[in-house]
PDB file of C-alpha atoms in Angstrom:
ATOM      1  CA  MET A   1     -32.158 -10.306  -8.587  1.00 82.00           C
ATOM      2  CA  PRO A   2     -29.190 -12.594  -9.426  1.00 84.00           C
ATOM      3  CA  ALA A   3     -26.798  -9.710  -8.753  1.00 85.00           C
ATOM      4  CA  LEU A   4     -28.465  -9.007  -5.398  1.00 84.00           C
ATOM      5  CA  VAL A   5     -28.256 -12.681  -4.463  1.00 83.00           C
ATOM      6  CA  LEU A   6     -24.536 -12.806  -5.279  1.00 84.00           C
ATOM      7  CA  LEU A   7     -23.955  -9.554  -3.391  1.00 80.00           C
ATOM      8  CA  GLY A   8     -25.763 -10.890  -0.365  1.00 79.00           C
ATOM      9  CA  VAL A   9     -24.035 -14.282  -0.366  1.00 80.00           C
ATOM     10  CA  PHE A  10     -20.482 -13.132  -1.002  1.00 83.00           C
ATOM     11  CA  MET A  11     -20.425  -9.683   0.641  1.00 82.00           C
ATOM     12  CA  ILE A  12     -23.251  -8.878   3.044  1.00 83.00           C
ATOM     13  CA  TYR A  13     -23.431 -12.309   4.697  1.00 84.00           C
ATOM     14  CA  PRO A  14     -19.632 -12.569   5.304  1.00 85.00           C
ATOM     15  CA  ILE A  15     -19.595  -9.049   6.765  1.00 84.00           C
ATOM     16  CA  LEU A  16     -22.422  -9.826   9.178  1.00 86.00           C
ATOM     17  CA  TRP A  17     -20.920 -13.226  10.025  1.00 86.00           C
ATOM     18  CA  SER A  18     -17.494 -11.724  10.776  1.00 85.00           C
ATOM     19  CA  LEU A  19     -19.126  -9.063  12.949  1.00 86.00           C
ATOM     20  CA  TRP A  20     -20.897 -11.803  14.926  1.00 87.00           C
ATOM     21  CA  MET A  21     -17.676 -13.833  15.129  1.00 84.00           C
ATOM     22  CA  SER A  22     -15.782 -10.869  16.577  1.00 83.00           C
ATOM     23  CA  PHE A  23     -17.785 -11.368  19.790  1.00 85.00           C
ATOM     24  CA  GLN A  24     -16.939 -15.094  20.030  1.00 81.00           C
ATOM     25  CA  VAL A  25     -14.070 -16.610  22.000  1.00 80.00           C
ATOM     26  CA  GLY A  26     -12.548 -20.070  21.724  1.00 74.00           C
ATOM     27  CA  ARG A  27     -10.383 -22.221  19.475  1.00 74.00           C
ATOM     28  CA  GLY A  28     -11.344 -23.847  16.209  1.00 68.00           C
ATOM     29  CA  MET A  29     -15.072 -24.471  15.930  1.00 68.00           C
ATOM     30  CA  ALA A  30     -15.464 -24.632  19.702  1.00 66.00           C
ATOM     31  CA  PHE A  31     -16.377 -21.042  20.455  1.00 71.00           C
ATOM     32  CA  SER A  32     -18.903 -19.234  22.586  1.00 73.00           C
ATOM     33  CA  PHE A  33     -20.128 -15.679  23.114  1.00 78.00           C
ATOM     34  CA  GLY A  34     -17.495 -13.637  24.922  1.00 78.00           C
ATOM     35  CA  GLY A  35     -18.805 -10.090  24.665  1.00 77.00           C
ATOM     36  CA  PHE A  36     -15.969  -7.577  24.438  1.00 83.00           C
ATOM     37  CA  ALA A  37     -13.281 -10.037  25.544  1.00 83.00           C
ATOM     38  CA  ASN A  38     -11.564  -9.946  22.154  1.00 85.00           C
ATOM     39  CA  ILE A  39     -11.394  -6.153  22.224  1.00 86.00           C
ATOM     40  CA  MET A  40      -9.790  -6.264  25.662  1.00 88.00           C
ATOM     41  CA  ARG A  41      -7.369  -8.883  24.372  1.00 88.00           C
ATOM     42  CA  LEU A  42      -6.152  -6.487  21.672  1.00 89.00           C
ATOM     43  CA  THR A  43      -4.631  -4.131  24.230  1.00 87.00           C
ATOM     44  CA  GLN A  44      -2.757  -6.997  25.922  1.00 89.00           C
ATOM     45  CA  ASP A  45      -1.508  -8.744  22.774  1.00 91.00           C
ATOM     46  CA  PRO A  46       2.120  -7.739  21.988  1.00 93.00           C
ATOM     47  CA  VAL A  47       1.999  -9.477  18.590  1.00 93.00           C
ATOM     48  CA  PHE A  48      -1.053  -7.433  17.560  1.00 94.00           C
ATOM     49  CA  LEU A  49       0.586  -4.207  18.734  1.00 94.00           C
ATOM     50  CA  ARG A  50       3.708  -5.095  16.744  1.00 95.00           C
ATOM     51  CA  ALA A  51       1.650  -5.861  13.637  1.00 94.00           C
ATOM     52  CA  LEU A  52      -0.256  -2.589  14.048  1.00 94.00           C
ATOM     53  CA  THR A  53       2.977  -0.629  14.443  1.00 94.00           C
ATOM     54  CA  ASN A  54       4.519  -2.286  11.381  1.00 95.00           C
ATOM     55  CA  THR A  55       1.429  -1.607   9.268  1.00 94.00           C
ATOM     56  CA  LEU A  56       1.312   2.064  10.252  1.00 94.00           C
ATOM     57  CA  THR A  57       5.069   2.354   9.632  1.00 94.00           C
ATOM     58  CA  PHE A  58       4.666   0.985   6.108  1.00 94.00           C
ATOM     59  CA  LEU A  59       1.753   3.361   5.589  1.00 93.00           C
ATOM     60  CA  ALA A  60       3.615   6.456   6.815  1.00 94.00           C
ATOM     61  CA  ILE A  61       6.770   5.766   4.783  1.00 94.00           C
ATOM     62  CA  GLN A  62       5.714   3.904   1.668  1.00 93.00           C
ATOM     63  CA  VAL A  63       2.575   5.773   0.592  1.00 93.00           C
ATOM     64  CA  PRO A  64       4.150   9.283   0.431  1.00 94.00           C
ATOM     65  CA  ILE A  65       7.228   7.937  -1.386  1.00 94.00           C
ATOM     66  CA  MET A  66       5.098   6.043  -3.896  1.00 94.00           C
ATOM     67  CA  LEU A  67       2.759   8.944  -4.622  1.00 93.00           C
ATOM     68  CA  VAL A  68       5.605  11.448  -5.046  1.00 94.00           C
ATOM     69  CA  LEU A  69       7.465   9.097  -7.401  1.00 94.00           C
ATOM     70  CA  ALA A  70       4.276   8.468  -9.376  1.00 94.00           C
ATOM     71  CA  LEU A  71       3.710  12.217  -9.730  1.00 93.00           C
ATOM     72  CA  LEU A  72       7.303  12.834 -10.851  1.00 92.00           C
ATOM     73  CA  PHE A  73       7.211   9.987 -13.378  1.00 92.00           C
ATOM     74  CA  ALA A  74       3.890  11.222 -14.747  1.00 91.00           C
ATOM     75  CA  SER A  75       5.266  14.766 -15.105  1.00 90.00           C
ATOM     76  CA  ALA A  76       8.282  13.474 -17.022  1.00 88.00           C
ATOM     77  CA  LEU A  77       6.190  11.241 -19.282  1.00 89.00           C
ATOM     78  CA  ASN A  78       3.765  14.076 -19.964  1.00 86.00           C
ATOM     79  CA  ASP A  79       6.522  15.808 -21.941  1.00 81.00           C
ATOM     80  CA  SER A  80       5.976  14.922 -25.596  1.00 77.00           C
ATOM     81  CA  LYS A  81       9.655  15.651 -26.305  1.00 80.00           C
ATOM     82  CA  LEU A  82      10.872  12.878 -23.988  1.00 81.00           C
ATOM     83  CA  TRP A  83      12.758  10.227 -25.944  1.00 83.00           C
ATOM     84  CA  GLY A  84      11.426   6.687 -25.521  1.00 82.00           C
ATOM     85  CA  ARG A  85       8.355   7.868 -23.655  1.00 83.00           C
ATOM     86  CA  SER A  86       6.271   4.796 -24.554  1.00 84.00           C
ATOM     87  CA  TRP A  87       9.059   2.444 -23.494  1.00 89.00           C
ATOM     88  CA  PHE A  88       9.517   4.167 -20.127  1.00 89.00           C
ATOM     89  CA  ARG A  89       5.758   4.200 -19.505  1.00 86.00           C
ATOM     90  CA  THR A  90       5.540   0.467 -20.164  1.00 87.00           C
ATOM     91  CA  ALA A  91       8.609  -0.299 -18.023  1.00 88.00           C
ATOM     92  CA  ILE A  92       7.249   1.622 -15.023  1.00 89.00           C
ATOM     93  CA  PHE A  93       3.778   0.098 -15.304  1.00 89.00           C
ATOM     94  CA  LEU A  94       4.957  -3.478 -16.008  1.00 88.00           C
ATOM     95  CA  PRO A  95       5.370  -4.555 -12.316  1.00 87.00           C
ATOM     96  CA  CYS A  96       1.649  -3.857 -11.747  1.00 87.00           C
ATOM     97  CA  VAL A  97       0.584  -6.535 -14.238  1.00 85.00           C
ATOM     98  CA  THR A  98       3.314  -9.046 -13.401  1.00 85.00           C
ATOM     99  CA  SER A  99       2.322 -12.211 -11.550  1.00 85.00           C
ATOM    100  CA  LEU A 100       2.539 -11.419  -7.846  1.00 85.00           C
ATOM    101  CA  VAL A 101       4.116 -14.778  -7.014  1.00 87.00           C
ATOM    102  CA  ALA A 102       6.765 -14.425  -9.714  1.00 87.00           C
ATOM    103  CA  TYR A 103       7.391 -10.814  -8.726  1.00 86.00           C
ATOM    104  CA  SER A 104       7.856 -11.715  -5.056  1.00 88.00           C
ATOM    105  CA  VAL A 105      10.111 -14.693  -5.821  1.00 88.00           C
ATOM    106  CA  VAL A 106      12.349 -12.516  -8.008  1.00 88.00           C
ATOM    107  CA  PHE A 107      12.431  -9.815  -5.326  1.00 87.00           C
ATOM    108  CA  ARG A 108      13.302 -12.356  -2.640  1.00 89.00           C
ATOM    109  CA  SER A 109      16.157 -13.761  -4.731  1.00 90.00           C
ATOM    110  CA  MET A 110      17.441 -10.256  -5.488  1.00 90.00           C
ATOM    111  CA  PHE A 111      17.798  -9.475  -1.776  1.00 91.00           C
ATOM    112  CA  ALA A 112      19.102 -12.878  -0.693  1.00 89.00           C
ATOM    113  CA  GLN A 113      22.470 -13.079   1.084  1.00 86.00           C
ATOM    114  CA  ASP A 114      24.151 -13.962  -2.228  1.00 87.00           C
ATOM    115  CA  GLY A 115      21.656 -12.076  -4.373  1.00 87.00           C
ATOM    116  CA  ILE A 116      22.290  -9.553  -7.093  1.00 91.00           C
ATOM    117  CA  MET A 117      21.854  -6.534  -4.788  1.00 91.00           C
ATOM    118  CA  ASN A 118      24.727  -7.553  -2.503  1.00 91.00           C
ATOM    119  CA  GLN A 119      26.892  -8.553  -5.453  1.00 91.00           C
ATOM    120  CA  MET A 120      26.266  -5.253  -7.192  1.00 91.00           C
ATOM    121  CA  LEU A 121      26.919  -3.146  -4.078  1.00 90.00           C
ATOM    122  CA  MET A 122      30.096  -5.080  -3.289  1.00 90.00           C
ATOM    123  CA  GLY A 123      31.204  -4.816  -6.915  1.00 89.00           C
ATOM    124  CA  LEU A 124      30.842  -1.025  -6.692  1.00 88.00           C
ATOM    125  CA  SER A 125      32.768  -1.035  -3.376  1.00 86.00           C
ATOM    126  CA  ILE A 126      29.802   0.520  -1.579  1.00 87.00           C
ATOM    127  CA  ILE A 127      29.763  -2.257   1.036  1.00 86.00           C
ATOM    128  CA  ASP A 128      32.482  -4.628   2.232  1.00 87.00           C
ATOM    129  CA  ALA A 129      30.260  -7.504   3.376  1.00 87.00           C
ATOM    130  CA  PRO A 130      26.840  -8.758   2.285  1.00 89.00           C
ATOM    131  CA  ILE A 131      23.872  -7.019   3.909  1.00 90.00           C
ATOM    132  CA  PRO A 132      21.469  -9.466   5.642  1.00 91.00           C
ATOM    133  CA  TRP A 133      18.462  -7.979   3.882  1.00 91.00           C
ATOM    134  CA  LEU A 134      15.938 -10.612   4.964  1.00 91.00           C
ATOM    135  CA  ALA A 135      17.518 -11.529   8.313  1.00 90.00           C
ATOM    136  CA  ASP A 136      17.772  -8.057   9.845  1.00 91.00           C
ATOM    137  CA  PRO A 137      14.552  -6.339  11.076  1.00 91.00           C
ATOM    138  CA  PHE A 138      15.510  -2.916   9.712  1.00 93.00           C
ATOM    139  CA  TRP A 139      16.607  -4.107   6.278  1.00 93.00           C
ATOM    140  CA  ALA A 140      13.620  -6.456   6.014  1.00 93.00           C
ATOM    141  CA  LYS A 141      11.340  -3.415   6.347  1.00 93.00           C
ATOM    142  CA  VAL A 142      13.374  -1.653   3.659  1.00 93.00           C
ATOM    143  CA  VAL A 143      12.910  -4.620   1.316  1.00 93.00           C
ATOM    144  CA  ILE A 144       9.129  -4.693   1.862  1.00 93.00           C
ATOM    145  CA  ILE A 145       8.781  -0.941   1.348  1.00 93.00           C
ATOM    146  CA  SER A 146      10.887  -1.172  -1.816  1.00 92.00           C
ATOM    147  CA  ALA A 147       8.817  -4.074  -3.127  1.00 91.00           C
ATOM    148  CA  ILE A 148       5.489  -2.323  -2.592  1.00 92.00           C
ATOM    149  CA  THR A 149       6.745   0.965  -4.005  1.00 92.00           C
ATOM    150  CA  TRP A 150       8.235  -0.673  -7.091  1.00 90.00           C
ATOM    151  CA  ARG A 151       5.063  -2.628  -7.767  1.00 88.00           C
ATOM    152  CA  TRP A 152       2.401   0.065  -7.320  1.00 90.00           C
ATOM    153  CA  THR A 153       4.098   3.323  -8.346  1.00 92.00           C
ATOM    154  CA  GLY A 154       3.237   2.688 -12.001  1.00 91.00           C
ATOM    155  CA  TYR A 155      -0.402   2.080 -11.121  1.00 92.00           C
ATOM    156  CA  ASN A 156      -0.750   5.543  -9.567  1.00 93.00           C
ATOM    157  CA  MET A 157       1.377   7.090 -12.303  1.00 93.00           C
ATOM    158  CA  ILE A 158      -1.224   6.134 -14.923  1.00 92.00           C
ATOM    159  CA  PHE A 159      -3.916   8.095 -13.095  1.00 93.00           C
ATOM    160  CA  TYR A 160      -1.701  11.181 -12.794  1.00 93.00           C
ATOM    161  CA  LEU A 161      -0.618  10.969 -16.418  1.00 91.00           C
ATOM    162  CA  ALA A 162      -4.186  10.666 -17.690  1.00 91.00           C
ATOM    163  CA  ALA A 163      -5.260  13.645 -15.573  1.00 91.00           C
ATOM    164  CA  MET A 164      -2.322  15.771 -16.741  1.00 90.00           C
ATOM    165  CA  GLN A 165      -3.105  15.078 -20.377  1.00 88.00           C
ATOM    166  CA  ASN A 166      -6.661  16.351 -19.833  1.00 89.00           C
ATOM    167  CA  ILE A 167      -5.553  19.731 -18.469  1.00 87.00           C
ATOM    168  CA  ASP A 168      -6.248  22.520 -20.960  1.00 86.00           C
ATOM    169  CA  ARG A 169      -2.915  23.445 -22.576  1.00 85.00           C
ATOM    170  CA  SER A 170      -4.028  27.059 -23.005  1.00 88.00           C
ATOM    171  CA  ILE A 171      -3.645  27.535 -19.238  1.00 87.00           C
ATOM    172  CA  TYR A 172       0.049  26.653 -19.457  1.00 85.00           C
ATOM    173  CA  GLU A 173       0.511  28.784 -22.569  1.00 87.00           C
ATOM    174  CA  ALA A 174      -1.002  31.796 -20.819  1.00 89.00           C
ATOM    175  CA  ALA A 175       1.281  31.240 -17.830  1.00 88.00           C
ATOM    176  CA  LYS A 176       4.330  31.042 -20.119  1.00 87.00           C
ATOM    177  CA  ILE A 177       3.371  34.320 -21.785  1.00 87.00           C
ATOM    178  CA  ASP A 178       3.148  35.926 -18.345  1.00 85.00           C
ATOM    179  CA  GLY A 179       6.666  34.671 -17.569  1.00 87.00           C
ATOM    180  CA  VAL A 180       5.711  32.052 -14.950  1.00 86.00           C
ATOM    181  CA  PRO A 181       8.663  29.647 -14.456  1.00 88.00           C
ATOM    182  CA  ALA A 182       8.263  25.874 -14.916  1.00 84.00           C
ATOM    183  CA  TRP A 183       8.314  25.046 -11.198  1.00 85.00           C
ATOM    184  CA  ALA A 184       5.605  27.619 -10.482  1.00 89.00           C
ATOM    185  CA  ARG A 185       3.428  26.271 -13.311  1.00 87.00           C
ATOM    186  CA  PHE A 186       3.745  22.801 -11.814  1.00 87.00           C
ATOM    187  CA  TRP A 187       3.018  23.922  -8.251  1.00 88.00           C
ATOM    188  CA  TYR A 188       0.241  26.446  -8.891  1.00 88.00           C
ATOM    189  CA  ILE A 189      -1.439  24.928 -11.977  1.00 88.00           C
ATOM    190  CA  THR A 190      -0.721  21.194 -12.221  1.00 88.00           C
ATOM    191  CA  ILE A 191      -1.034  20.284  -8.538  1.00 90.00           C
ATOM    192  CA  PRO A 192      -4.386  22.101  -7.979  1.00 88.00           C
ATOM    193  CA  MET A 193      -5.760  20.564 -11.176  1.00 90.00           C
ATOM    194  CA  LEU A 194      -4.760  17.099  -9.942  1.00 90.00           C
ATOM    195  CA  LYS A 195      -6.345  17.530  -6.510  1.00 90.00           C
ATOM    196  CA  PRO A 196      -9.225  15.021  -7.071  1.00 89.00           C
ATOM    197  CA  VAL A 197      -6.832  12.437  -8.527  1.00 92.00           C
ATOM    198  CA  ILE A 198      -4.338  12.951  -5.704  1.00 91.00           C
ATOM    199  CA  LEU A 199      -7.132  12.362  -3.191  1.00 90.00           C
ATOM    200  CA  PHE A 200      -8.240   9.212  -5.026  1.00 91.00           C
ATOM    201  CA  THR A 201      -4.747   7.711  -5.235  1.00 92.00           C
ATOM    202  CA  THR A 202      -4.034   8.593  -1.607  1.00 92.00           C
ATOM    203  CA  VAL A 203      -7.197   6.856  -0.423  1.00 91.00           C
ATOM    204  CA  ILE A 204      -6.736   3.670  -2.471  1.00 92.00           C
ATOM    205  CA  SER A 205      -3.022   3.511  -1.571  1.00 92.00           C
ATOM    206  CA  THR A 206      -3.870   3.896   2.108  1.00 92.00           C
ATOM    207  CA  ILE A 207      -6.469   1.127   1.922  1.00 91.00           C
ATOM    208  CA  GLY A 208      -4.083  -1.134  -0.004  1.00 91.00           C
ATOM    209  CA  THR A 209      -1.256  -0.636   2.498  1.00 92.00           C
ATOM    210  CA  LEU A 210      -3.504  -1.259   5.508  1.00 92.00           C
ATOM    211  CA  GLN A 211      -4.497  -4.550   3.843  1.00 91.00           C
ATOM    212  CA  LEU A 212      -0.904  -5.435   2.946  1.00 91.00           C
ATOM    213  CA  PHE A 213      -0.522  -9.209   2.840  1.00 92.00           C
ATOM    214  CA  ASP A 214       0.821 -10.772  -0.373  1.00 89.00           C
ATOM    215  CA  GLU A 215       4.266  -9.195  -0.604  1.00 89.00           C
ATOM    216  CA  VAL A 216       4.974  -9.710   3.099  1.00 92.00           C
ATOM    217  CA  ASN A 217       3.770 -13.316   3.080  1.00 92.00           C
ATOM    218  CA  LEU A 218       5.754 -14.254  -0.019  1.00 90.00           C
ATOM    219  CA  ILE A 219       8.988 -12.369   0.737  1.00 92.00           C
ATOM    220  CA  THR A 220       9.509 -12.423   4.525  1.00 90.00           C
ATOM    221  CA  GLN A 221       6.454 -14.242   5.972  1.00 90.00           C
ATOM    222  CA  GLY A 222       6.377 -11.538   8.629  1.00 90.00           C
ATOM    223  CA  GLY A 223       9.924 -12.136   9.832  1.00 85.00           C
ATOM    224  CA  PRO A 224      12.449 -11.795  11.155  1.00 89.00           C
ATOM    225  CA  SER A 225      10.990 -11.784  14.678  1.00 87.00           C
ATOM    226  CA  ASP A 226       7.670 -10.343  13.423  1.00 89.00           C
ATOM    227  CA  SER A 227       9.478  -7.196  12.263  1.00 91.00           C
ATOM    228  CA  THR A 228       7.439  -7.128   9.024  1.00 93.00           C
ATOM    229  CA  LEU A 229       4.257  -8.727  10.341  1.00 94.00           C
ATOM    230  CA  THR A 230       1.173  -6.813   9.190  1.00 94.00           C
ATOM    231  CA  LEU A 231      -2.400  -6.883  10.412  1.00 93.00           C
ATOM    232  CA  SER A 232      -3.621  -8.871   7.402  1.00 93.00           C
ATOM    233  CA  LEU A 233      -0.879 -11.456   7.796  1.00 94.00           C
ATOM    234  CA  TYR A 234      -1.652 -11.695  11.505  1.00 94.00           C
ATOM    235  CA  ILE A 235      -5.307 -12.363  10.666  1.00 92.00           C
ATOM    236  CA  TYR A 236      -4.200 -15.122   8.286  1.00 93.00           C
ATOM    237  CA  ASN A 237      -1.957 -16.635  10.966  1.00 91.00           C
ATOM    238  CA  LEU A 238      -4.752 -16.573  13.533  1.00 89.00           C
ATOM    239  CA  SER A 239      -7.177 -18.214  11.124  1.00 87.00           C
ATOM    240  CA  PHE A 240      -5.117 -20.763   9.209  1.00 86.00           C
ATOM    241  CA  ARG A 241      -1.478 -21.032  10.263  1.00 82.00           C
ATOM    242  CA  PHE A 242      -1.821 -21.547  14.017  1.00 77.00           C
ATOM    243  CA  MET A 243      -4.609 -23.071  16.120  1.00 74.00           C
ATOM    244  CA  PRO A 244      -7.623 -21.241  14.620  1.00 80.00           C
ATOM    245  CA  SER A 245      -8.989 -18.352  16.641  1.00 84.00           C
ATOM    246  CA  PHE A 246     -11.647 -17.094  14.258  1.00 85.00           C
ATOM    247  CA  GLY A 247     -13.309 -14.733  16.727  1.00 87.00           C
ATOM    248  CA  TYR A 248     -10.107 -12.904  17.576  1.00 89.00           C
ATOM    249  CA  ALA A 249      -9.092 -12.830  13.879  1.00 88.00           C
ATOM    250  CA  ALA A 250     -12.437 -11.199  13.048  1.00 89.00           C
ATOM    251  CA  THR A 251     -11.823  -8.591  15.755  1.00 91.00           C
ATOM    252  CA  VAL A 252      -8.413  -7.750  14.295  1.00 92.00           C
ATOM    253  CA  SER A 253     -10.000  -7.418  10.849  1.00 92.00           C
ATOM    254  CA  TYR A 254     -12.355  -4.762  12.176  1.00 91.00           C
ATOM    255  CA  VAL A 255      -9.348  -2.810  13.424  1.00 91.00           C
ATOM    256  CA  ILE A 256      -8.400  -2.457   9.743  1.00 92.00           C
ATOM    257  CA  VAL A 257     -11.969  -1.349   8.934  1.00 90.00           C
ATOM    258  CA  VAL A 258     -11.837   1.319  11.648  1.00 91.00           C
ATOM    259  CA  LEU A 259      -8.409   2.539  10.508  1.00 92.00           C
ATOM    260  CA  VAL A 260      -9.572   2.753   6.888  1.00 90.00           C
ATOM    261  CA  GLY A 261     -12.628   4.743   7.923  1.00 90.00           C
ATOM    262  CA  ILE A 262     -10.704   7.171  10.137  1.00 91.00           C
ATOM    263  CA  LEU A 263      -7.846   7.796   7.695  1.00 89.00           C
ATOM    264  CA  THR A 264     -10.176   8.144   4.708  1.00 87.00           C
ATOM    265  CA  PHE A 265     -12.279  10.686   6.606  1.00 89.00           C
ATOM    266  CA  ILE A 266      -9.147  12.654   7.525  1.00 88.00           C
ATOM    267  CA  GLN A 267      -7.943  12.626   3.921  1.00 84.00           C
ATOM    268  CA  PHE A 268     -11.294  13.845   2.588  1.00 83.00           C
ATOM    269  CA  LEU A 269     -11.374  16.511   5.294  1.00 84.00           C
ATOM    270  CA  ALA A 270      -7.843  17.666   4.410  1.00 79.00           C
ATOM    271  CA  ALA A 271      -8.661  17.786   0.694  1.00 73.00           C
ATOM    272  CA  ARG A 272     -11.895  19.740   1.153  1.00 73.00           C
ATOM    273  CA  ASP A 273     -11.959  23.111  -0.566  1.00 61.00           C
ATOM    274  CA  ARG A 274     -11.704  25.555   2.328  1.00 53.00           C
ATOM    275  CA  ARG A 275     -13.284  28.303   0.239  1.00 49.00           C
ATOM    276  CA  ALA A 276     -16.548  26.320   0.054  1.00 46.00           C
TER     277      ALA A 276
END
């Protein structure tokens, strides 16, 4: 009973309240029932469309890069002959358990106009002038994608590594005896064996990216010119940073819910065993 009470108070009630709020229009606490006015407003709101585009851009670019890197790191660390394997595993996973505020502050200072990235690139004669990482819309997106990838690649790597270590070694030994090259063993044995884990990491990475808020808020605050604004940050702005529009913010939040549902369904459909 206590667990059900907590679940109802902190999960079910907020969900139902936000659903009711999504049909309200007005500012602050002065709101009234507006029907589908907020949904119609979505199609006419350029800031929402920009936030949606940015979020989907981060999703399309960052998630594949992160999952591929995690898979490659896990494959390398799965080799017992790798020197310093424990050290590399800890170094890759460390950003996941680092304080998010400290991580974001360090990342922001690294990509400042006089930060270490510009100094290093200029020292190597790769660039002649500092790159405006946080002041240019394109480079600001690059910084955010780099920050998310660096932070969460190790998290997915742990799942891949654990799954690889549970694959029966006799399968690989039989393939070696039959003369199967290393790349073929990886593609035709490792990847199919990791299919459930790949689906899991893809789904949770998709959900996490659609809810992207912390890194953007702490590094760029959605700038410059809303070039890194995400749906979650836009919801925060609508609710707390500008004149509160709780009904419209709730409507935007359900856009994330719909996107999560659609993309998760597509991913499960794509991963379904077609022989079944």
